[in-house]
XYZ file of C-alpha atoms in Angstrom:
701
model
C -59.363 23.044 26.786
C -59.778 26.184 25.648
C -58.302 28.073 28.692
C -55.553 25.684 28.971
C -54.565 26.148 25.581
C -54.483 30.307 26.020
C -52.542 29.486 29.484
C -49.994 27.918 27.273
C -49.711 30.302 24.642
C -49.456 33.175 26.907
C -46.173 31.740 28.480
C -44.654 31.569 25.378
C -43.713 35.479 25.058
C -42.479 34.975 29.041
C -40.112 32.516 27.957
C -38.693 34.853 25.152
C -38.161 37.358 27.357
C -35.808 35.308 29.289
C -33.431 34.316 26.501
C -31.999 37.863 25.742
C -29.615 38.097 28.459
C -27.334 35.803 26.427
C -27.064 38.118 23.481
C -25.287 41.002 25.405
C -21.787 41.892 24.281
C -19.232 41.251 26.715
C -15.404 42.734 26.815
C -12.224 40.928 28.207
C -9.501 43.109 29.206
C -8.163 41.019 32.152
C -9.356 37.719 33.618
C -11.525 39.433 35.933
C -13.888 39.980 32.863
C -14.155 36.460 31.674
C -16.805 35.143 33.928
C -19.559 37.620 32.489
C -18.377 38.332 28.866
C -18.800 34.316 28.696
C -22.671 34.447 29.474
C -22.937 36.954 26.078
C -22.927 35.779 22.417
C -20.994 38.489 21.657
C -17.091 39.120 23.024
C -14.357 41.407 22.161
C -11.054 40.895 23.612
C -8.807 43.961 24.460
C -5.061 43.874 24.456
C -3.973 42.644 28.106
C -1.273 40.505 29.860
C -2.486 37.617 31.350
C -0.731 36.866 34.874
C 2.366 34.485 35.260
C 0.807 30.649 35.818
C -2.601 31.723 34.691
C -4.665 30.735 31.602
C -7.348 32.719 29.233
C -10.149 29.999 29.392
C -13.452 30.435 27.474
C -16.241 28.464 27.780
C -18.771 29.861 25.379
C -22.238 29.598 24.494
C -23.358 28.057 21.338
C -23.068 30.476 18.778
C -20.809 33.256 20.026
C -18.979 35.407 18.235
C -15.710 36.564 19.403
C -13.601 39.390 17.968
C -9.811 40.551 19.017
C -8.998 44.129 19.615
C -5.842 43.725 21.181
C -2.700 41.436 21.490
C -2.748 39.210 24.533
C 1.020 38.281 26.273
C 0.915 35.967 28.821
C 3.170 36.167 31.698
C 6.174 33.485 32.370
C 5.822 30.861 34.605
C 6.995 27.171 34.537
C 3.910 25.136 34.577
C 1.957 22.765 32.401
C -0.578 25.410 30.908
C -2.416 25.381 28.306
C -2.090 28.981 28.358
C -5.446 29.638 26.341
C -8.295 27.434 25.815
C -11.393 27.994 24.183
C -14.469 25.337 24.017
C -18.243 25.848 22.847
C -20.392 24.823 19.504
C -20.692 27.030 16.206
C -18.341 29.587 17.473
C -16.798 32.343 15.031
C -13.571 33.599 16.278
C -11.828 36.188 14.400
C -8.307 37.528 15.611
C -8.173 40.474 13.231
C -4.618 39.711 13.031
C -3.806 40.487 16.705
C -1.751 38.378 18.851
C -1.458 35.831 21.389
C 2.410 36.047 22.587
C 3.410 33.209 24.796
C 7.026 34.684 25.685
C 8.987 31.335 24.135
C 12.235 32.601 24.500
C 11.912 32.834 28.474
C 11.571 29.076 27.866
C 13.684 27.354 25.303
C 16.603 25.623 26.215
C 16.617 23.207 23.156
C 14.941 20.382 24.930
C 11.378 21.303 24.526
C 9.089 18.482 25.944
C 11.919 16.434 26.273
C 13.176 17.855 29.496
C 14.778 21.028 30.899
C 12.346 23.799 32.716
C 8.224 22.824 32.676
C 6.711 24.602 29.840
C 3.129 25.277 29.097
C 2.065 22.609 26.875
C 0.403 23.006 24.329
C -0.255 26.576 24.476
C -3.339 26.835 22.611
C -6.279 24.341 23.364
C -9.049 24.666 20.739
C -12.343 22.501 21.612
C -14.697 24.235 19.419
C -16.739 24.170 15.945
C -17.830 26.884 13.739
C -14.430 28.746 12.443
C -11.552 30.295 13.886
C -9.217 32.734 11.805
C -6.848 35.493 11.476
C -4.990 34.446 14.574
C -1.126 35.147 15.187
C 0.402 32.796 17.787
C 4.018 34.148 18.752
C 6.857 32.255 20.411
C 4.902 29.309 21.785
C 6.941 27.822 24.822
C 6.261 24.354 23.438
C 3.563 22.552 21.173
C 1.399 25.687 19.869
C -2.278 24.415 18.807
C -4.003 20.954 20.261
C -7.127 20.372 18.813
C -10.102 18.432 19.628
C -13.223 19.836 18.075
C -16.571 18.392 18.676
C -17.805 19.242 15.295
C -16.784 20.318 12.010
C -14.289 23.367 12.423
C -12.502 25.594 9.766
C -9.449 27.484 10.566
C -8.129 29.972 8.389
C -5.513 33.068 7.965
C -3.315 31.545 10.664
C 0.304 32.534 11.645
C 2.472 30.739 13.886
C 5.917 32.669 14.251
C 8.315 30.674 16.456
C 11.462 31.495 13.755
C 12.931 33.179 16.740
C 13.495 29.518 18.020
C 16.251 28.958 14.948
C 18.550 30.790 17.022
C 20.592 29.016 20.070
C 20.566 30.702 23.524
C 22.617 30.250 26.406
C 20.923 27.301 27.286
C 20.258 25.161 24.325
C 23.769 23.742 23.877
C 24.465 25.252 20.556
C 21.268 23.759 18.729
C 18.177 25.530 17.954
C 16.634 27.013 21.136
C 12.963 26.312 20.125
C 12.114 22.491 20.320
C 8.989 20.523 20.272
C 7.153 23.569 18.589
C 4.608 21.625 16.746
C 2.404 23.797 14.672
C -0.678 21.956 15.114
C -0.949 18.544 16.950
C -4.539 17.439 15.509
C -6.689 14.237 17.426
C -9.834 14.779 15.776
C -12.471 14.598 12.848
C -13.950 17.031 10.099
C -11.260 19.791 10.535
C -10.084 22.140 7.937
C -6.875 24.042 8.280
C -5.810 26.578 5.460
C -4.282 29.551 4.367
C -2.236 29.555 7.370
C 1.894 30.217 7.629
C 4.163 28.102 10.054
C 7.454 29.133 11.219
C 8.777 26.584 13.829
C 11.161 23.554 14.893
C 8.984 20.767 14.860
C 6.091 19.310 12.797
C 4.008 21.827 11.043
C 1.018 19.657 11.556
C 1.026 16.194 13.367
C -2.024 14.295 12.743
C -2.309 11.728 15.431
C -5.552 10.410 15.094
C -8.956 11.108 13.486
C -10.808 11.667 10.007
C -11.986 13.760 7.487
C -9.075 16.250 7.943
C -7.788 18.872 5.293
C -4.985 20.705 5.589
C -4.520 22.927 2.252
C -2.764 26.344 0.548
C -0.433 26.437 4.104
C 2.811 27.484 4.176
C 5.416 25.417 6.322
C 8.676 26.789 7.105
C 11.884 25.441 8.998
C 10.344 22.572 10.832
C 9.835 18.781 10.296
C 7.469 19.244 7.622
C 3.692 17.704 7.528
C 3.134 14.132 9.472
C 0.656 11.970 9.630
C 1.334 10.643 13.382
C 3.143 9.569 15.255
C 0.743 7.081 15.567
C 0.247 5.266 18.684
C -1.771 1.740 19.633
C -5.458 2.022 19.279
C -5.314 5.255 16.895
C -7.031 5.031 13.500
C -6.097 8.054 10.881
C -8.281 7.372 7.851
C -9.482 10.351 5.104
C -6.716 12.647 5.286
C -6.124 15.018 2.538
C -2.790 17.465 2.716
C -3.370 19.619 -0.517
C -1.243 22.444 -2.116
C 1.010 23.306 0.338
C 4.653 25.206 0.188
C 6.937 23.403 2.588
C 10.491 25.508 3.080
C 13.614 24.379 4.408
C 12.081 21.311 6.394
C 13.932 18.216 7.418
C 11.179 16.207 5.799
C 8.695 17.231 3.170
C 5.731 14.792 3.841
C 6.079 11.741 6.550
C 3.928 9.096 7.859
C 5.308 7.740 11.102
C 3.623 5.242 13.395
C 5.555 3.906 16.649
C 7.203 0.539 16.604
C 5.601 -0.964 19.531
C 2.347 0.128 18.283
C -0.259 -2.161 18.143
C -3.989 -2.253 16.774
C -3.664 0.999 14.753
C -4.308 1.898 11.555
C -3.386 4.749 8.742
C -5.663 4.748 5.562
C -7.189 6.830 2.996
C -4.560 9.584 2.720
C -4.202 11.718 -0.385
C -1.282 14.244 -1.405
C -1.898 16.413 -3.958
C -0.413 19.723 -5.504
C 2.222 20.011 -2.657
C 5.711 21.514 -3.323
C 8.808 21.610 -1.047
C 12.130 23.252 -1.572
C 15.288 22.874 0.994
C 14.380 19.905 2.246
C 17.200 18.696 4.548
C 16.667 14.879 5.414
C 14.125 13.148 3.770
C 11.436 14.418 0.619
C 9.074 11.499 1.503
C 9.372 9.045 4.479
C 7.172 6.594 5.531
C 8.565 4.793 8.647
C 7.032 2.156 11.162
C 10.162 2.206 13.353
C 9.718 5.780 15.076
C 11.255 6.825 17.493
C 14.042 5.694 15.894
C 14.257 6.992 12.565
C 14.607 3.899 9.873
C 14.818 1.617 12.860
C 13.399 -1.798 12.922
C 9.877 -1.240 11.861
C 6.871 -2.949 14.089
C 4.023 -5.160 12.835
C 1.227 -3.628 14.631
C 0.078 -0.623 12.376
C -1.707 -1.348 9.200
C -0.831 1.607 6.235
C -2.928 1.367 3.281
C -4.259 3.533 0.466
C -1.430 6.171 0.472
C -1.757 7.831 -2.884
C -0.090 11.170 -4.133
C -2.635 12.226 -6.850
C -4.443 15.134 -8.371
C -2.012 17.595 -9.063
C 1.764 16.825 -9.027
C 3.525 16.865 -5.524
C 7.045 18.298 -6.595
C 9.735 17.841 -3.589
C 13.481 19.005 -3.990
C 15.887 17.916 -1.725
C 19.052 19.099 -1.110
C 22.346 17.059 -1.747
C 22.825 15.108 1.242
C 18.849 14.160 1.757
C 17.501 10.891 0.653
C 14.548 11.171 -1.848
C 12.079 8.450 -0.304
C 12.387 6.086 2.419
C 9.893 3.616 3.038
C 10.423 1.382 6.004
C 7.755 -0.856 6.519
C 6.922 -4.022 8.493
C 4.218 -6.236 7.334
C 1.393 -3.649 8.039
C 2.030 -1.984 4.752
C -0.336 -3.216 2.666
C -3.179 -2.273 -0.312
C -2.345 -0.397 -3.222
C -0.519 2.651 -2.735
C -0.265 5.533 -5.687
C 2.860 7.272 -6.408
C 2.001 8.377 -9.813
C 1.619 12.098 -8.633
C 5.358 12.672 -6.953
C 8.361 13.702 -8.098
C 11.382 14.234 -5.828
C 14.213 15.842 -7.263
C 18.217 16.177 -5.885
C 19.757 14.045 -3.165
C 20.166 10.794 -3.216
C 18.490 7.493 -2.838
C 17.204 6.157 0.355
C 18.627 3.714 2.885
C 16.539 0.308 1.634
C 17.723 -1.313 4.975
C 14.406 -1.971 6.111
C 12.675 -1.945 2.883
C 9.713 -4.416 2.117
C 11.238 -7.503 1.080
C 10.247 -11.143 -0.179
C 10.188 -12.910 3.268
C 11.673 -16.181 2.123
C 12.044 -17.995 5.341
C 8.534 -17.462 6.464
C 6.964 -18.527 3.016
C 9.439 -21.577 2.606
C 8.115 -22.974 6.162
C 4.894 -21.870 5.086
C 4.739 -24.165 2.037
C 6.742 -26.893 3.665
C 4.312 -27.158 6.432
C 1.565 -27.490 3.961
C 3.285 -30.219 1.945
C 4.516 -32.417 5.092
C 1.742 -31.748 8.020
C -1.369 -30.991 5.702
C -3.539 -28.632 5.224
C -6.965 -27.053 7.249
C -10.240 -28.770 7.558
C -11.826 -26.802 4.561
C -9.246 -28.460 1.875
C -11.099 -31.556 2.249
C -13.228 -30.581 -0.918
C -9.931 -30.625 -2.980
C -9.534 -34.540 -2.526
C -9.727 -34.635 -6.456
C -6.946 -32.161 -6.402
C -4.346 -34.043 -4.191
C -1.499 -33.768 -7.009
C -2.409 -29.891 -7.720
C -1.593 -29.025 -3.907
C 1.652 -31.009 -3.887
C 2.760 -29.635 -7.162
C 2.017 -26.219 -5.986
C 3.777 -26.667 -2.445
C 6.814 -28.071 -4.372
C 6.746 -25.726 -6.941
C 6.696 -22.440 -4.311
C 9.680 -24.157 -2.554
C 11.459 -24.458 -6.243
C 10.911 -20.608 -6.669
C 12.457 -20.072 -3.112
C 15.618 -22.249 -3.849
C 14.842 -24.769 -1.012
C 15.406 -28.712 -1.759
C 13.362 -31.068 -0.031
C 15.472 -33.460 2.277
C 15.291 -37.065 0.470
C 12.832 -38.498 2.948
C 10.152 -35.949 2.569
C 10.910 -36.230 -1.510
C 10.415 -39.792 -1.883
C 7.558 -39.381 0.305
C 5.947 -37.213 -2.519
C 7.435 -39.588 -5.271
C 5.406 -42.834 -3.221
C 1.899 -40.436 -3.278
C 2.352 -39.123 -6.784
C 2.709 -42.813 -8.441
C -0.126 -43.780 -6.069
C -2.480 -41.693 -8.556
C -1.142 -43.225 -11.644
C -3.424 -45.223 -13.365
C -3.254 -48.317 -15.124
C -4.748 -46.963 -18.224
C -2.252 -44.126 -18.435
C -2.055 -40.717 -16.838
C -2.891 -39.690 -13.361
C -5.855 -39.365 -11.127
C -6.759 -36.654 -8.483
C -6.323 -39.448 -6.165
C -5.490 -42.973 -5.533
C -8.085 -45.110 -7.862
C -9.551 -41.872 -9.290
C -10.168 -41.817 -13.216
C -7.098 -40.190 -15.135
C -7.585 -36.863 -15.978
C -5.233 -34.288 -17.968
C -4.888 -31.679 -15.136
C -4.027 -34.055 -12.729
C -1.540 -35.490 -14.979
C -0.031 -32.180 -15.523
C 0.504 -31.625 -11.520
C 1.884 -34.988 -11.347
C 4.539 -35.055 -14.181
C 5.694 -31.106 -12.973
C 5.959 -32.778 -9.337
C 7.881 -35.482 -10.352
C 9.958 -33.233 -12.427
C 11.037 -31.042 -9.660
C 11.207 -34.079 -7.104
C 11.961 -37.188 -9.012
C 14.878 -39.009 -10.230
C 15.968 -41.490 -12.560
C 16.132 -45.180 -11.355
C 14.173 -47.702 -9.181
C 11.947 -45.747 -6.954
C 12.955 -42.414 -8.636
C 9.865 -41.620 -9.962
C 10.882 -40.763 -13.346
C 11.170 -43.625 -14.670
C 8.032 -45.376 -12.889
C 5.960 -43.459 -15.103
C 4.142 -45.180 -18.165
C 5.190 -43.127 -21.009
C 3.459 -45.817 -23.062
C 0.018 -45.758 -21.602
C -0.035 -41.908 -20.696
C 0.324 -41.353 -24.602
C -2.670 -43.728 -25.454
C -4.470 -41.771 -22.560
C -3.868 -38.363 -24.423
C -4.780 -39.897 -27.655
C -8.037 -41.015 -26.220
C -8.669 -37.644 -25.065
C -8.047 -36.190 -28.729
C -10.998 -34.707 -30.449
C -11.462 -34.995 -34.500
C -11.229 -31.003 -34.359
C -7.855 -30.719 -32.297
C -8.968 -30.175 -29.247
C -8.699 -32.362 -26.078
C -11.427 -33.350 -23.334
C -10.142 -33.406 -19.815
C -10.982 -36.966 -19.047
C -13.438 -39.537 -20.038
C -16.911 -38.361 -21.203
C -15.595 -34.984 -20.071
C -15.488 -31.077 -21.561
C -13.244 -30.063 -24.018
C -11.270 -27.374 -22.069
C -8.265 -25.343 -23.669
C -6.547 -25.610 -20.079
C -6.458 -29.502 -20.907
C -4.631 -28.949 -23.937
C -1.774 -27.010 -22.126
C -1.321 -29.580 -19.647
C -1.267 -32.443 -22.341
C 1.095 -30.656 -24.294
C 3.138 -29.487 -20.995
C 3.260 -33.007 -19.911
C 3.963 -34.749 -23.350
C 7.106 -32.265 -23.791
C 8.524 -33.229 -20.276
C 8.083 -36.866 -21.267
C 9.158 -36.798 -25.145
C 5.866 -38.316 -26.255
C 5.396 -35.340 -28.153
C 3.996 -36.354 -31.611
C 2.877 -34.616 -35.120
C -0.191 -37.337 -34.391
C -0.982 -35.948 -31.244
C -1.119 -32.357 -32.049
C -2.710 -32.928 -35.530
C -5.476 -29.797 -35.666
C -4.433 -28.446 -32.443
C -3.421 -25.050 -33.870
C -6.722 -24.509 -35.746
C -8.593 -25.319 -32.743
C -6.401 -22.910 -30.670
C -7.179 -20.015 -33.179
C -10.921 -20.768 -33.083
C -10.901 -19.944 -29.589
C -9.459 -16.265 -29.811
C -12.020 -13.614 -28.910
C -12.277 -9.822 -30.492
C -10.344 -8.903 -27.176
C -7.259 -10.558 -27.918
C -7.479 -13.245 -25.620
C -8.873 -16.742 -25.821
C -12.424 -18.728 -25.038
C -15.937 -17.554 -24.180
C -14.248 -14.489 -22.476
C -10.710 -13.109 -22.673
C -9.342 -14.843 -19.550
C -5.522 -14.826 -18.337
C -6.124 -18.541 -17.709
C -7.451 -19.390 -20.913
C -5.015 -17.202 -22.900
C -1.926 -18.182 -21.273
C -2.900 -21.941 -22.210
C -3.908 -20.932 -25.156
C -0.552 -18.991 -26.411
C 1.804 -21.712 -24.253
C 0.540 -24.693 -26.417
C 1.174 -22.923 -29.785
C 4.798 -22.501 -28.904
C 5.052 -25.919 -27.199
C 3.453 -27.478 -30.464
C 5.860 -25.320 -32.627
C 7.920 -27.584 -34.046
C 5.057 -29.349 -35.842
C 2.766 -26.501 -36.576
C 2.110 -26.542 -40.387
C 3.000 -23.304 -42.661
C -0.910 -23.390 -43.806
C -1.883 -23.477 -40.102
C -4.360 -20.443 -39.021
C -2.496 -17.750 -36.851
C -2.948 -15.898 -33.711
C -3.821 -12.442 -34.177
C -0.350 -11.587 -31.962
C -0.621 -7.990 -31.958
C -4.241 -8.114 -30.895
C -3.189 -10.845 -28.074
C -0.500 -8.392 -26.860
C -2.428 -5.108 -26.410
C -5.018 -7.327 -24.578
C -2.724 -9.104 -22.232
C -0.440 -5.461 -21.527
C -4.278 -4.274 -21.044
C -4.644 -6.682 -18.010
C -1.777 -4.995 -15.686
C -3.520 -2.813 -12.890
C -2.659 0.837 -12.740
C -0.460 2.411 -10.123
C -3.362 2.848 -7.880
C -3.950 -0.732 -8.239
C -0.736 -2.163 -7.135
C 0.634 -2.946 -10.666
C -0.501 -6.421 -10.310
C -2.739 -8.113 -13.203
C -6.429 -8.870 -13.126
C -8.180 -11.748 -14.585
C -10.481 -10.232 -16.856
C -11.297 -6.817 -17.922
C -13.185 -4.699 -15.070
C -11.936 -7.503 -12.345
C -9.770 -6.933 -9.093
C -6.261 -7.408 -9.683
C -5.091 -11.096 -8.134
C -2.010 -12.501 -7.332
C -2.246 -15.681 -9.300
C -1.950 -13.830 -12.607
C 1.632 -12.401 -11.748
C 2.012 -15.981 -13.406
C -0.795 -16.384 -15.859
C -0.121 -13.084 -17.689
C 3.258 -12.200 -16.491
C 4.332 -15.526 -17.443
C 3.384 -15.088 -20.891
C 5.976 -11.937 -21.914
C 8.684 -14.398 -23.023
C 6.350 -16.511 -25.229
C 4.803 -12.944 -26.526
C 8.082 -11.609 -27.159
C 8.855 -15.220 -29.321
C 5.421 -14.858 -31.003
C 6.629 -10.821 -31.846
C 10.218 -12.176 -33.224
C 11.968 -11.004 -30.427
C 12.410 -13.120 -27.662
C 16.006 -14.549 -28.567
C 19.545 -14.455 -26.857
C 20.592 -11.126 -29.297
C 17.973 -9.134 -28.070
C 18.832 -6.863 -25.337
C 16.527 -6.255 -22.436
C 17.176 -4.599 -18.892
C 14.757 -5.176 -16.262
C 14.986 -4.892 -12.246
C 15.809 -7.766 -10.343
C 15.265 -6.364 -6.786
C 12.690 -3.556 -5.410
C 14.408 -1.742 -3.361
C 14.262 2.190 -2.943
C 17.594 2.553 -4.155
C 17.087 0.720 -7.573
C 16.046 4.024 -9.561
C 15.420 1.421 -12.433
C 13.171 1.377 -15.374
C 11.883 -1.398 -17.533
C 13.716 -2.518 -20.374
C 13.487 -1.679 -23.712
C 11.475 -4.580 -24.801
C 9.543 -5.389 -21.804
C 5.773 -5.763 -22.433
C 5.178 -5.502 -18.869
C 5.909 -3.270 -15.818
C 8.169 -5.768 -14.226
C 8.748 -3.089 -11.308
C 5.348 -2.768 -10.524
C 4.641 -6.502 -10.619
C 7.630 -7.065 -8.104
C 5.968 -4.397 -5.971
C 2.449 -5.792 -5.709
C 4.031 -9.185 -4.707
C 6.053 -7.342 -1.941
C 3.288 -5.250 -0.415
C 0.138 -6.575 -1.590
C 0.405 -10.551 -1.980
C 2.486 -11.474 1.298
C 1.020 -12.881 4.531
C 2.639 -11.769 7.449
C 2.518 -15.140 8.817
C 4.160 -16.995 5.648
C 2.357 -17.674 2.261
C 1.044 -15.412 -0.387
C -2.710 -14.596 -1.258
C -4.920 -13.072 -4.065
C -4.789 -9.819 -2.552
C -5.099 -7.814 0.989
C -8.126 -9.755 3.122
C -7.736 -12.714 1.729
C -5.872 -15.764 3.584
C -2.769 -17.440 2.265
C -3.602 -20.500 -0.043
C -1.009 -23.270 -1.893
C -2.328 -22.124 -5.020
C -1.589 -18.309 -5.221
C 1.822 -19.028 -3.245
C 3.026 -20.698 -6.330
C 1.594 -18.692 -8.765
C 2.570 -15.181 -6.807
C 6.052 -16.843 -6.430
C 6.298 -17.931 -10.365
C 5.328 -14.401 -11.493
C 7.794 -12.551 -9.284
C 10.475 -14.813 -10.538
C 9.477 -14.065 -14.338
C 9.506 -10.455 -13.366
C 13.254 -10.588 -12.158
C 14.411 -12.982 -14.734
C 14.545 -13.492 -18.929
C 13.411 -16.115 -20.890
C 14.610 -16.737 -24.483
C 15.097 -19.067 -27.263
C 18.585 -19.912 -28.175
C 19.129 -19.439 -31.909
C 22.128 -21.502 -32.015
C 20.452 -24.570 -30.204
C 17.161 -25.190 -31.636
C 14.382 -25.924 -29.097
C 15.857 -24.930 -26.462
C 15.058 -21.778 -24.034
C 17.753 -20.251 -21.807
C 16.968 -18.701 -18.460
C 19.396 -16.011 -17.273
C 19.079 -13.410 -14.430
C 17.777 -10.076 -15.080
C 20.362 -7.261 -14.935
C 20.143 -4.932 -11.830
C 19.696 -1.452 -13.284
């Protein structure tokens, strides 16, 4: 054993002697020198000319250091290229300000890679990790850099100068001779490009797939701006930071483009911060799912989410003929986008031909199918909520302006009446006990689809028995239990008062003590119930307005200012999409577009400004050309609320949802649409007609 150990130790110096061969210094002054030089870990590139049709290809040992000591020019030949390629791990490449000259003018014909003569494409193929710095590329025939690094790579202090391609030549038909001269085509991970200058006629950078990519403090002149994409089938781009760049005289400043026919692809987690642009000729910011046709019919196969203009202000100036912002999305645009740190000045508003819109037809078909053909088997647990499921579908269709055919109306009426209990009120299904909540849903449904007369539903409601049922639910403190031997729930108070109002059976006897009870439910936050919650707050605030004619001067008053402060605080920030949350520190949810958004006219009423003499302007439609602001009496950001519904709540197959990632359901479909409608209309009390509320469409600013 001792002998073996000594032999093993003795072999170590022998191995050490074998390795220094790679630590030599190689010099490349012609292609003939490459094979020997790339066996060394220190290489110097002298100035020389690469013969036409040949490439300078370096396959380097790990941790090699390369320095340029002269300029390299490439001979001209019509071939595919690339002209220069380099691979290796842990490489340090320093150009020391020297140039790779692609002799672009000898190729340029205004067609780039779309036709004309064959051009080396790309000119520079980078497949290293480590650092690559201080290199100048002059006149690339077409695309300049293609990057697919094996591990982290930092590229800095680079210059790409294709500015000579701005001018026309004898082959370009009067347009710029340089074409498809992209600065950086990126399909990689863990890449930083910084402190570089790019003068060209196409994308300054095009990030086609990859993650953890930083593009910062660069200068882009004369091309198509900074681009995510074009995104093809199966590609994923995520975790990209575009920071503090200057974009001068480009067609676009910041662009996201996905191919209209792409599928199974995604773009997410894109941050734009501190970028400035001047002289932008076509679009300040453009998100386009119709590529290659600008603002063409958008595809639906690429998901775009988490687009954020945050941190430092992005300040974009466009020319008079340019459009400031254009968003051309199919159904793939989703989630919360934060535009808070973006300012675009000059030019005109964008064409909204394919901007995100409410897909009325799909939602109407979805709601109608839910009503007439039934729901999936998972809804069997909702057997005691049958009137609710019918009401939500009917309410959604009403919001969409859809009238049911007479046969379906009658079927709905007959189904609802089958749930009426002989002792008054309605149950959740036939022969079920009466309950305040399904009573509300049943009466609201009959108000939508019913009619006077025999079989019309409205006259078949037993008002006397219903009133007796309501009085049996009444408690000594003014509250109501929801059904026999059940709990007190303020939601039941709301449902009872709405139903009593619609049936014209609201009496002082019925609401005696109710105001005191409701006031006792207000919490320190300003909302109502055991923890401030919009469902309870809405159901507390609305009964106070409904029972208003029977309130006494001595009844305790709700702290309205505290309620307003709480309710307005429930609207999410722009990064959350502008929807409403249910409780403090919870996620936004589409149903609260109604449960809180619907509070606004009631809050204005309680504040004394919700009347027909008040003037308010809120945008009716959310499109890129709206350029609107919320009116002087608006308590909520109605523009953001509408955007939340359009962008985050719609499901491409129809119906609306809680939030992205969830499925459509009748409940969220009804209340998303109700909240969306509230954001587009103004409701106020008539000063001349007493207990009458007036609904009018909001003005488009």
